[in-house]
Amino acid sequence: MEGQHSLTEMRKTVDSLATLARQLYEASEDFPAVNRNIKRVLASVEMLKINLEET
Amino acid sequence: MNREVPYWNPYLERLTRDSLERLQLKKFKQIVNWAYDKSRFHRALYQSAGVHPDDINSLADVGRVPKVEKAMMQPIQRKDPFPYGDALCVDLEDVCVFRQTSGTTGQPVYQPDTWQDWEWWSDCWATLLWAQGYRPSDRVFLPFGYNVFVAFWAAHYASEKIGCETIPGGVLDTKSRILKIQELQATALMATPTYVLGMADTARNQLHLDPAALPITKITCAGEPGALIPATKKRIEEAWGAKVYDHAGATEIGAWGFECASQPGALHVNEAMFLAEVEDVETGKPVTEPGQRGKLIITALDRLAQPCIRFDSKDIVEIGDDRCECGRTYKLFKGGVVGRADDITKVKGVLLAPSAIEDVVRSVQGLGNEYEVIVDKKGDVDNITLKVELIEDQAGTAMEELKAELATQLRLKTNLGYNLEFFPPKSLPRYEVKARRFKDLRKRGI
């Protein structure tokens, strides 16, 4: 699973997740249940980026 | 998910040395930039040393960045943004959890973490637990006081992240914890080596229960050396009938080192998340050759709320030869944390590491697990006393033989003679968290 191709694909998917999560975060200022949960999702997405970071 | 994969992160844990160093340099520059921009404490420190983040262009430049000691953190805290003060790099509203150091070496240091920092902490712990064979099928018992000290908090989160069934064993006495392990058939346990040995004693002596008959198959030890001191590891493994693994970390740093399931007699440094430098205790010069010992200077490469950059850990480590059958490319520290710079001292002109004494005490049949070392002066001469506990009261020839064997082994392993004092079973102090068995009274001028 850790071939270069699949790492590249996973990184792209994580970037897409980050974009989606940020959109939801910015759209949820008046919706605490969404805003606080997506904030945690953003932290997890950051961890995914760290786990796959290019050297 | 494939549970047979031996690595939590098959990509990072097997990077080539060149790739690892490229990643470390990239991350080091990022964290120094972050601290310079966001932390008044770090900016002032770097400016006074004449260092700017743009000056770091290679790992050789890392040494230009000033080190940070715990004593430098204490005075900048308890101020606005309260209570963290000048090293806080995020909005106070983004801090989701407070921890503090134990304060055994002075005023406690407060440690803020954001949720992202906690994700990172728990991922570092998940790396080590996976390496030690923890899988979603495990039922993990954590017998620690869930409070302001970080202790095994991140281990708890990591255990949940892996998917283990995680049992919080706080606010129970030792007997209740053992009975809960038995009742729930827990398969893994995490605690300090001192407490794990104490639990085994309690099981045998107060519950008349053989701990080896419990279903625990692996134990992760942290908080103090022991799990990589051969005689202590052997005692714990025999008592519990389980594999024992070491881990090293600290509140201000994170979970930086771990023993893998191959048990190489060493700790892997999680080099994707930490940059570990080793320097000579006296000269401060880099130590790089296998077999050499020095003090660990460490950077947490991804910790943001209160960065840990070139932190003087005071941990003494020995460079290993970096070969482990597990296949990880992370560097190894032989014997784990072999001592503390605060504790390693010269006695009668001989360099003494308290861990060497523990290895002897726990390898001699007839001696209990508890001991105490006291160094003082008689006139101008150093005097070292070792108080040890017997497993059972002994007298006459048996006692003399025991004393002779202990004296011989101590002389062989530490090159020193000791005043030996023997105590009945259960008479020396017990420790539930970090044991303080080494007392150098010379430092207090007593």
Short mmCIF file of C-alpha atoms in Angstrom, two decimals:
data_model
loop_
_atom_site.label_atom_id
_atom_site.label_comp_id
_atom_site.label_asym_id
_atom_site.label_seq_id
_atom_site.Cartn_x
_atom_site.Cartn_y
_atom_site.Cartn_z
CA MET A 1 0.00 0.00 0.00
CA GLU A 2 2.91 2.32 0.58
CA GLY A 3 4.10 2.54 -3.02
CA GLN A 4 4.88 5.99 -4.37
CA HIS A 5 1.73 6.03 -6.52
CA SER A 6 -0.60 5.24 -3.66
CA LEU A 7 1.15 7.74 -1.36
CA THR A 8 0.59 10.43 -3.98
CA GLU A 9 -3.05 9.45 -4.31
CA MET A 10 -3.53 9.45 -0.55
CA ARG A 11 -1.98 12.92 -0.27
CA LYS A 12 -4.37 14.22 -2.92
CA THR A 13 -7.32 12.75 -1.07
CA VAL A 14 -6.16 14.33 2.19
CA ASP A 15 -5.88 17.72 0.47
CA SER A 16 -9.45 17.32 -0.79
CA LEU A 17 -10.60 16.39 2.71
CA ALA A 18 -8.86 19.48 4.08
CA THR A 19 -10.59 21.72 1.55
CA LEU A 20 -14.00 20.24 2.35
CA ALA A 21 -13.44 20.43 6.09
CA ARG A 22 -12.34 24.06 5.91
CA GLN A 23 -15.46 24.93 3.89
CA LEU A 24 -17.68 23.32 6.51
CA TYR A 25 -15.78 25.05 9.32
CA GLU A 26 -16.20 28.46 7.72
CA ALA A 27 -19.88 27.81 7.02
CA SER A 28 -20.71 26.75 10.57
CA GLU A 29 -19.97 29.81 12.69
CA ASP A 30 -23.57 29.84 13.98
CA PHE A 31 -23.85 26.05 14.36
CA PRO A 32 -21.73 24.93 17.36
CA ALA A 33 -22.37 21.21 16.90
CA VAL A 34 -21.02 21.30 13.36
CA ASN A 35 -18.32 23.89 14.05
CA ARG A 36 -16.74 22.09 17.02
CA ASN A 37 -16.91 18.65 15.38
CA ILE A 38 -15.38 19.87 12.13
CA LYS A 39 -12.65 21.60 14.13
CA ARG A 40 -11.69 18.16 15.41
CA VAL A 41 -11.89 16.75 11.91
CA LEU A 42 -9.48 19.48 10.78
CA ALA A 43 -7.04 18.41 13.53
CA SER A 44 -7.29 14.82 12.33
CA VAL A 45 -6.72 15.94 8.75
CA GLU A 46 -3.59 17.78 9.88
CA MET A 47 -2.41 14.53 11.50
CA LEU A 48 -3.04 12.74 8.21
CA LYS A 49 -0.86 15.31 6.48
CA ILE A 50 1.90 14.73 9.05
CA ASN A 51 1.60 10.97 8.54
CA LEU A 52 2.06 11.33 4.78
CA GLU A 53 4.37 14.33 4.62
CA GLU A 54 6.78 14.36 1.69
CA THR A 55 10.48 14.40 2.53
CA MET B 1 -7.66 -3.36 8.08
CA ASN B 2 -4.64 -5.66 7.89
CA ARG B 3 -3.58 -6.31 11.49
CA GLU B 4 -0.48 -8.18 10.33
CA VAL B 5 1.17 -4.97 9.10
CA PRO B 6 3.99 -4.51 11.62
CA TYR B 7 4.17 -0.71 11.36
CA TRP B 8 1.67 1.96 12.43
CA ASN B 9 3.11 4.08 9.63
CA PRO B 10 4.72 1.85 6.98
CA TYR B 11 5.90 4.94 5.09
CA LEU B 12 7.61 7.01 7.81
CA GLU B 13 9.00 4.13 9.88
CA ARG B 14 11.04 2.79 6.94
CA LEU B 15 12.32 5.98 5.34
CA THR B 16 15.93 5.92 4.24
CA ARG B 17 18.40 7.90 6.36
CA ASP B 18 18.65 10.58 3.64
CA SER B 19 14.87 10.95 3.40
CA LEU B 20 14.49 11.04 7.18
CA GLU B 21 17.08 13.78 7.49
CA ARG B 22 15.46 15.79 4.69
CA LEU B 23 12.11 15.50 6.49
CA GLN B 24 13.66 16.47 9.83
CA LEU B 25 15.37 19.55 8.38
CA LYS B 26 12.17 20.65 6.64
CA LYS B 27 10.15 20.23 9.83
CA PHE B 28 12.81 21.80 12.05
CA LYS B 29 12.81 24.95 9.90
CA GLN B 30 8.99 25.03 10.04
CA ILE B 31 8.80 24.73 13.83
CA VAL B 32 11.55 27.33 14.43
CA ASN B 33 9.75 29.72 12.05
CA TRP B 34 6.48 29.05 13.86
CA ALA B 35 8.01 29.71 17.28
CA TYR B 36 9.82 32.84 16.06
CA ASP B 37 6.55 34.25 14.69
CA LYS B 38 4.21 33.24 17.51
CA SER B 39 6.18 32.99 20.77
CA ARG B 40 7.59 36.09 22.47
CA PHE B 41 9.84 33.81 24.54
CA HIS B 42 11.41 32.04 21.55
CA ARG B 43 11.78 35.21 19.46
CA ALA B 44 13.62 37.00 22.29
CA LEU B 45 15.81 33.94 22.88
CA TYR B 46 16.77 33.64 19.23
CA GLN B 47 17.29 37.35 18.76
CA SER B 48 19.60 37.53 21.76
CA ALA B 49 21.62 34.67 20.25
CA GLY B 50 21.72 36.41 16.86
CA VAL B 51 19.89 33.55 15.14
CA HIS B 52 17.11 33.95 12.58
CA PRO B 53 15.08 31.01 11.20
CA ASP B 54 16.41 31.81 7.72
CA ASP B 55 19.91 30.95 8.98
CA ILE B 56 19.01 27.24 9.21
CA ASN B 57 19.91 25.59 5.94
CA SER B 58 21.26 22.21 7.02
CA LEU B 59 21.11 19.87 10.03
CA ALA B 60 24.57 21.19 10.94
CA ASP B 61 22.92 24.59 11.52
CA VAL B 62 20.53 23.14 14.12
CA GLY B 63 23.19 23.57 16.81
CA ARG B 64 23.09 27.36 16.31
CA VAL B 65 19.58 27.49 17.74
CA PRO B 66 19.72 28.06 21.52
CA LYS B 67 18.70 25.20 23.80
CA VAL B 68 15.83 25.49 26.24
CA GLU B 69 15.86 24.11 29.79
CA LYS B 70 12.97 23.50 32.11
CA ALA B 71 14.32 26.23 34.42
CA MET B 72 13.83 28.77 31.61
CA MET B 73 10.13 27.89 31.26
CA GLN B 74 9.21 28.25 34.93
CA PRO B 75 9.65 32.06 35.24
CA ILE B 76 7.80 32.90 31.99
CA GLN B 77 4.62 31.15 33.06
CA ARG B 78 1.77 32.17 35.40
CA LYS B 79 1.50 35.36 33.33
CA ASP B 80 -0.78 36.43 30.44
CA PRO B 81 -1.96 34.70 28.40
CA PHE B 82 -2.65 33.07 31.74
CA PRO B 83 -1.31 30.67 32.84
CA TYR B 84 1.09 29.86 30.01
CA GLY B 85 2.77 33.22 29.37
CA ASP B 86 5.19 34.10 26.62
CA ALA B 87 5.75 30.71 24.94
CA LEU B 88 2.09 30.17 24.01
CA CYS B 89 1.81 30.12 20.21
CA VAL B 90 -1.95 29.75 19.73
CA ASP B 91 -5.09 31.58 20.84
CA LEU B 92 -5.99 30.61 24.37
CA GLU B 93 -9.36 29.47 23.01
CA ASP B 94 -7.60 26.83 20.92
CA VAL B 95 -6.02 25.21 23.98
CA CYS B 96 -8.17 22.17 24.73
CA VAL B 97 -6.21 20.52 27.53
CA PHE B 98 -3.91 21.42 30.41
CA ARG B 99 -1.14 19.24 31.81
CA GLN B 100 1.79 19.99 34.09
CA THR B 101 5.10 18.46 35.00
CA SER B 102 5.45 16.76 38.36
CA GLY B 103 7.49 19.56 39.90
CA THR B 104 10.08 17.17 41.35
CA THR B 105 12.83 19.51 40.10
CA GLY B 106 11.15 22.80 41.06
CA GLN B 107 8.01 24.70 40.16
CA PRO B 108 5.84 22.65 37.77
CA VAL B 109 5.83 23.65 34.09
CA TYR B 110 2.38 24.06 32.55
CA GLN B 111 1.81 22.40 29.20
CA PRO B 112 -1.00 23.60 26.90
CA ASP B 113 -2.12 21.45 23.99
CA THR B 114 -4.58 22.05 21.17
CA TRP B 115 -6.72 19.23 19.85
CA GLN B 116 -4.25 18.92 16.98
CA ASP B 117 -1.41 18.53 19.48
CA TRP B 118 -3.40 15.77 21.18
CA GLU B 119 -3.92 14.04 17.84
CA TRP B 120 -0.15 14.18 17.41
CA TRP B 121 0.57 12.97 21.00
CA SER B 122 -1.76 10.04 20.61
CA ASP B 123 -0.35 9.21 17.17
CA CYS B 124 3.16 9.07 18.64
CA TRP B 125 1.83 6.69 21.31
CA ALA B 126 -0.07 4.67 18.70
CA THR B 127 3.22 4.25 16.82
CA LEU B 128 4.84 2.65 19.86
CA LEU B 129 1.86 0.57 20.94
CA TRP B 130 1.45 -0.85 17.44
CA ALA B 131 5.20 -1.60 17.37
CA GLN B 132 4.77 -3.52 20.65
CA GLY B 133 1.96 -5.63 19.21
CA TYR B 134 -1.15 -3.81 20.44
CA ARG B 135 -4.07 -4.50 18.11
CA PRO B 136 -7.85 -3.85 18.16
CA SER B 137 -8.36 -7.28 19.75
CA ASP B 138 -6.53 -6.16 22.92
CA ARG B 139 -8.24 -5.15 26.14
CA VAL B 140 -5.93 -2.58 27.71
CA PHE B 141 -5.90 -1.72 31.41
CA LEU B 142 -4.47 1.66 32.50
CA PRO B 143 -3.92 1.81 36.26
CA PHE B 144 -2.92 5.44 36.80
CA GLY B 145 -4.37 8.52 38.51
CA TYR B 146 -6.17 10.35 35.72
CA ASN B 147 -5.22 13.89 36.77
CA VAL B 148 -3.10 16.94 35.84
CA PHE B 149 0.01 14.89 35.13
CA VAL B 150 0.27 13.58 31.57
CA ALA B 151 1.36 10.08 32.69
CA PHE B 152 -0.56 7.63 30.46
CA TRP B 153 -3.26 10.01 29.20
CA ALA B 154 -1.93 9.98 25.63
CA ALA B 155 -1.57 6.20 25.88
CA HIS B 156 -5.26 6.02 26.70
CA TYR B 157 -6.15 8.06 23.60
CA ALA B 158 -3.73 6.02 21.46
CA SER B 159 -5.22 2.78 22.68
CA GLU B 160 -8.67 4.06 21.68
CA LYS B 161 -7.28 5.28 18.32
CA ILE B 162 -5.89 1.82 17.55
CA GLY B 163 -9.27 0.38 18.44
CA CYS B 164 -8.29 -1.48 21.61
CA GLU B 165 -10.91 -1.82 24.31
CA THR B 166 -9.51 0.68 26.81
CA ILE B 167 -10.18 0.36 30.53
CA PRO B 168 -9.49 3.46 32.66
CA GLY B 169 -8.22 2.04 35.95
CA GLY B 170 -7.95 5.31 37.87
CA VAL B 171 -9.19 5.94 41.44
CA LEU B 172 -8.99 2.28 42.40
CA ASP B 173 -6.59 0.79 44.92
CA THR B 174 -4.03 -1.74 43.75
CA LYS B 175 -6.04 -4.77 44.86
CA SER B 176 -9.16 -3.51 43.06
CA ARG B 177 -7.14 -2.92 39.91
CA ILE B 178 -5.78 -6.46 39.92
CA LEU B 179 -9.23 -7.88 40.49
CA LYS B 180 -10.59 -5.74 37.63
CA ILE B 181 -7.87 -7.09 35.33
CA GLN B 182 -8.94 -10.59 36.34
CA GLU B 183 -12.67 -9.85 36.05
CA LEU B 184 -12.38 -8.27 32.57
CA GLN B 185 -9.59 -10.56 31.34
CA ALA B 186 -7.41 -7.63 30.27
CA THR B 187 -4.60 -8.57 27.88
CA ALA B 188 -2.29 -5.56 28.25
CA LEU B 189 -1.19 -3.18 30.97
CA MET B 190 0.72 0.10 31.17
CA ALA B 191 2.43 1.57 34.24
CA THR B 192 5.79 2.49 35.72
CA PRO B 193 8.12 -0.49 36.32
CA THR B 194 7.98 0.23 40.04
CA TYR B 195 4.20 0.01 40.09
CA VAL B 196 4.06 -3.09 37.90
CA LEU B 197 6.40 -4.89 40.33
CA GLY B 198 4.34 -3.59 43.25
CA MET B 199 1.14 -4.91 41.66
CA ALA B 200 2.72 -8.35 41.33
CA ASP B 201 3.67 -8.28 45.04
CA THR B 202 0.16 -7.22 46.01
CA ALA B 203 -1.38 -9.96 43.87
CA ARG B 204 0.78 -12.63 45.49
CA ASN B 205 0.82 -11.43 49.09
CA GLN B 206 -2.59 -9.87 49.59
CA LEU B 207 -4.79 -11.63 47.05
CA HIS B 208 -2.92 -14.97 46.99
CA LEU B 209 -3.09 -14.78 43.24
CA ASP B 210 -0.27 -15.55 40.81
CA PRO B 211 -0.01 -12.56 38.44
CA ALA B 212 1.39 -14.87 35.76
CA ALA B 213 -1.98 -16.65 35.77
CA LEU B 214 -3.73 -13.44 34.66
CA PRO B 215 -4.27 -13.02 30.89
CA ILE B 216 -1.87 -10.06 30.56
CA THR B 217 0.44 -10.79 27.60
CA LYS B 218 2.25 -7.45 27.26
CA ILE B 219 3.17 -4.59 29.56
CA THR B 220 4.33 -1.16 28.48
CA CYS B 221 6.44 0.63 31.05
CA ALA B 222 7.16 4.36 31.16
CA GLY B 223 7.94 7.14 33.59
CA GLU B 224 11.28 5.83 34.81
CA PRO B 225 14.05 3.53 33.58
CA GLY B 226 13.55 -0.14 34.40
CA ALA B 227 11.98 -1.95 31.49
CA LEU B 228 15.35 -1.85 29.72
CA ILE B 229 17.42 -2.66 32.81
CA PRO B 230 17.92 -6.39 32.13
CA ALA B 231 17.39 -7.64 35.70
CA THR B 232 14.27 -5.50 36.19
CA LYS B 233 12.78 -6.51 32.84
CA LYS B 234 13.41 -10.17 33.74
CA ARG B 235 11.73 -9.80 37.14
CA ILE B 236 8.65 -8.17 35.62
CA GLU B 237 8.40 -10.64 32.74
CA GLU B 238 8.72 -13.61 35.08
CA ALA B 239 6.26 -12.20 37.59
CA TRP B 240 3.56 -11.50 35.01
CA GLY B 241 4.37 -14.14 32.38
CA ALA B 242 4.22 -11.31 29.85
CA LYS B 243 6.47 -9.40 27.45
CA VAL B 244 7.66 -6.08 28.86
CA TYR B 245 8.44 -3.09 26.67
CA ASP B 246 9.99 0.26 27.46
CA HIS B 247 8.89 3.71 26.36
CA ALA B 248 10.40 7.17 26.95
CA GLY B 249 8.78 10.56 26.83
CA ALA B 250 8.08 13.67 28.85
CA THR B 251 5.31 16.20 29.39
CA GLU B 252 7.16 19.03 27.62
CA ILE B 253 8.43 16.80 24.78
CA GLY B 254 6.01 14.02 23.89
CA ALA B 255 6.37 10.26 23.38
CA TRP B 256 9.74 10.18 21.64
CA GLY B 257 11.15 6.66 22.16
CA PHE B 258 9.97 3.08 22.19
CA GLU B 259 11.11 -0.49 22.34
CA CYS B 260 9.63 -2.59 19.53
CA ALA B 261 8.40 -6.18 19.71
CA SER B 262 11.85 -7.43 18.61
CA GLN B 263 13.16 -6.29 22.02
CA PRO B 264 16.57 -5.12 20.74
CA GLY B 265 17.63 -3.96 24.21
CA ALA B 266 17.26 -0.40 22.96
CA LEU B 267 14.75 2.36 22.29
CA HIS B 268 13.89 3.49 18.77
CA VAL B 269 13.64 7.26 18.44
CA ASN B 270 10.51 8.26 16.51
CA GLU B 271 12.60 10.34 14.13
CA ALA B 272 9.72 11.35 11.88
CA MET B 273 8.24 13.30 14.79
CA PHE B 274 11.37 14.19 16.80
CA LEU B 275 14.89 15.40 16.13
CA ALA B 276 17.20 13.84 18.71
CA GLU B 277 20.71 15.19 19.28
CA VAL B 278 23.14 13.75 21.80
CA GLU B 279 25.84 15.90 23.36
CA ASP B 280 28.72 15.27 25.71
CA VAL B 281 27.63 16.12 29.25
CA GLU B 282 30.76 18.08 30.05
CA THR B 283 31.85 19.65 26.73
CA GLY B 284 28.47 20.00 25.00
CA LYS B 285 30.04 18.64 21.80
CA PRO B 286 27.91 16.32 19.59
CA VAL B 287 28.17 12.61 20.37
CA THR B 288 27.56 10.38 17.35
CA GLU B 289 29.53 7.14 17.63
CA PRO B 290 27.91 3.86 18.73
CA GLY B 291 28.76 3.10 22.34
CA GLN B 292 29.20 6.74 23.33
CA ARG B 293 26.96 8.27 25.96
CA GLY B 294 25.64 11.78 26.24
CA LYS B 295 22.73 14.02 27.11
CA LEU B 296 19.65 14.06 24.90
CA ILE B 297 18.67 17.39 23.33
CA ILE B 298 15.35 16.94 21.61
CA THR B 299 12.91 18.79 19.36
CA ALA B 300 9.27 17.86 18.93
CA LEU B 301 8.86 18.63 15.25
CA ASP B 302 5.07 18.99 15.12
CA ARG B 303 4.00 20.27 18.54
CA LEU B 304 2.49 23.71 18.14
CA ALA B 305 0.80 25.24 21.21
CA GLN B 306 4.00 25.43 23.26
CA PRO B 307 6.88 24.34 21.05
CA CYS B 308 9.63 22.09 22.34
CA ILE B 309 12.74 23.09 20.39
CA ARG B 310 16.20 21.84 21.34
CA PHE B 311 14.97 20.98 24.82
CA ASP B 312 17.61 19.82 27.28
CA SER B 313 15.92 16.64 28.48
CA LYS B 314 18.67 15.81 31.04
CA ASP B 315 18.23 12.18 29.92
CA ILE B 316 21.46 10.25 29.41
CA VAL B 317 21.43 7.92 26.41
CA GLU B 318 23.91 5.68 24.61
CA ILE B 319 24.16 5.69 20.82
CA GLY B 320 23.23 2.27 19.41
CA ASP B 321 24.27 0.70 16.13
CA ASP B 322 20.89 1.35 14.46
CA ARG B 323 20.24 -2.20 13.32
CA CYS B 324 17.02 -3.83 14.43
CA GLU B 325 15.37 -6.88 12.95
CA CYS B 326 12.00 -5.07 13.02
CA GLY B 327 13.03 -3.19 9.86
CA ARG B 328 12.52 0.32 11.24
CA THR B 329 15.18 2.77 10.15
CA TYR B 330 14.83 4.95 13.24
CA LYS B 331 18.00 5.29 15.33
CA LEU B 332 18.43 3.28 18.51
CA PHE B 333 19.50 4.26 22.01
CA LYS B 334 21.03 1.19 23.65
CA GLY B 335 19.60 0.46 27.08
CA GLY B 336 17.04 3.27 26.74
CA VAL B 337 17.40 6.19 29.10
CA VAL B 338 20.38 4.99 31.12
CA GLY B 339 20.26 7.80 33.66
CA ARG B 340 19.58 11.44 34.35
CA ALA B 341 22.22 14.13 34.03
CA ASP B 342 21.03 15.24 37.48
CA ASP B 343 21.69 11.75 38.92
CA ILE B 344 24.83 10.58 37.15
CA THR B 345 27.57 11.72 39.44
CA LYS B 346 31.12 11.04 40.49
CA VAL B 347 31.52 9.10 43.71
CA LYS B 348 35.06 8.62 44.96
CA GLY B 349 36.14 9.77 41.50
CA VAL B 350 34.13 7.05 39.73
CA LEU B 351 31.24 7.93 37.40
CA LEU B 352 28.12 6.27 38.82
CA ALA B 353 24.74 5.69 37.11
CA PRO B 354 22.03 4.59 39.58
CA SER B 355 20.56 2.24 36.94
CA ALA B 356 23.69 0.07 37.23
CA ILE B 357 22.95 -0.43 40.94
CA GLU B 358 19.36 -1.40 40.16
CA ASP B 359 20.56 -3.98 37.65
CA VAL B 360 22.71 -5.59 40.37
CA VAL B 361 20.10 -5.47 43.15
CA ARG B 362 17.45 -7.09 41.01
CA SER B 363 19.76 -9.78 39.69
CA VAL B 364 20.66 -11.11 43.15
CA GLN B 365 18.41 -13.90 44.42
CA GLY B 366 16.99 -13.24 47.87
CA LEU B 367 16.70 -9.46 47.48
CA GLY B 368 13.39 -7.68 47.09
CA ASN B 369 12.55 -5.03 44.50
CA GLU B 370 12.99 -1.99 46.73
CA TYR B 371 16.28 -0.28 47.46
CA GLU B 372 17.66 3.16 48.27
CA VAL B 373 21.05 4.69 47.48
CA ILE B 374 22.41 7.49 49.65
CA VAL B 375 25.60 9.36 48.82
CA ASP B 376 27.05 11.67 51.46
CA LYS B 377 30.43 12.63 52.82
CA LYS B 378 32.35 11.45 55.84
CA GLY B 379 34.82 14.26 56.32
CA ASP B 380 36.23 14.86 52.84
CA VAL B 381 35.56 11.35 51.59
CA ASP B 382 32.51 10.26 49.61
CA ASN B 383 30.42 7.65 51.33
CA ILE B 384 27.84 5.50 49.57
CA THR B 385 25.18 3.48 51.33
CA LEU B 386 22.88 0.97 49.70
CA LYS B 387 19.77 0.00 51.62
CA VAL B 388 18.15 -3.15 50.29
CA GLU B 389 15.11 -5.12 51.23
CA LEU B 390 15.16 -8.86 51.74
CA ILE B 391 12.47 -11.13 50.32
CA GLU B 392 12.34 -12.89 53.68
CA ASP B 393 14.14 -12.41 56.98
CA GLN B 394 17.51 -14.12 56.89
CA ALA B 395 20.37 -14.54 59.35
CA GLY B 396 23.68 -16.34 59.85
CA THR B 397 25.56 -17.90 56.95
CA ALA B 398 22.85 -17.27 54.35
CA MET B 399 22.90 -13.59 55.20
CA GLU B 400 26.70 -13.40 54.99
CA GLU B 401 26.68 -15.16 51.61
CA LEU B 402 24.05 -12.79 50.29
CA LYS B 403 26.01 -9.78 51.49
CA ALA B 404 29.22 -11.09 49.91
CA GLU B 405 27.55 -11.75 46.57
CA LEU B 406 25.95 -8.31 46.49
CA ALA B 407 29.23 -6.60 47.37
CA THR B 408 31.09 -8.55 44.67
CA GLN B 409 28.52 -7.80 41.96
CA LEU B 410 28.41 -4.12 42.89
CA ARG B 411 32.19 -3.89 42.76
CA LEU B 412 32.21 -5.61 39.34
CA LYS B 413 29.43 -3.52 37.78
CA THR B 414 30.06 -0.10 39.37
CA ASN B 415 33.68 -0.27 40.54
CA LEU B 416 32.71 1.00 43.99
CA GLY B 417 32.48 -0.33 47.55
CA TYR B 418 29.26 0.27 49.50
CA ASN B 419 27.98 0.29 53.06
CA LEU B 420 25.30 -2.36 52.77
CA GLU B 421 22.23 -2.21 55.00
CA PHE B 422 19.59 -4.91 54.89
CA PHE B 423 15.96 -4.36 55.80
CA PRO B 424 13.04 -6.71 56.44
CA PRO B 425 10.44 -7.26 53.71
CA LYS B 426 8.09 -4.28 53.05
CA SER B 427 10.03 -1.83 55.23
CA LEU B 428 11.51 0.54 52.62
CA PRO B 429 9.33 3.27 51.04
CA ARG B 430 6.97 2.24 48.21
CA TYR B 431 6.37 4.44 45.17
CA GLU B 432 3.25 4.47 43.03
CA VAL B 433 4.46 6.82 40.31
CA LYS B 434 8.10 7.91 39.86
CA ALA B 435 10.44 6.35 42.37
CA ARG B 436 13.15 8.52 43.96
CA ARG B 437 15.61 5.92 45.13
CA PHE B 438 18.84 7.87 44.60
CA LYS B 439 19.70 10.58 47.12
CA ASP B 440 22.88 12.61 46.77
CA LEU B 441 23.11 14.51 50.04
CA ARG B 442 26.40 16.13 49.01
CA LYS B 443 24.47 18.42 46.64
CA ARG B 444 22.51 19.80 49.56
CA GLY B 445 25.67 20.49 51.50
CA ILE B 446 24.48 18.14 54.25
#
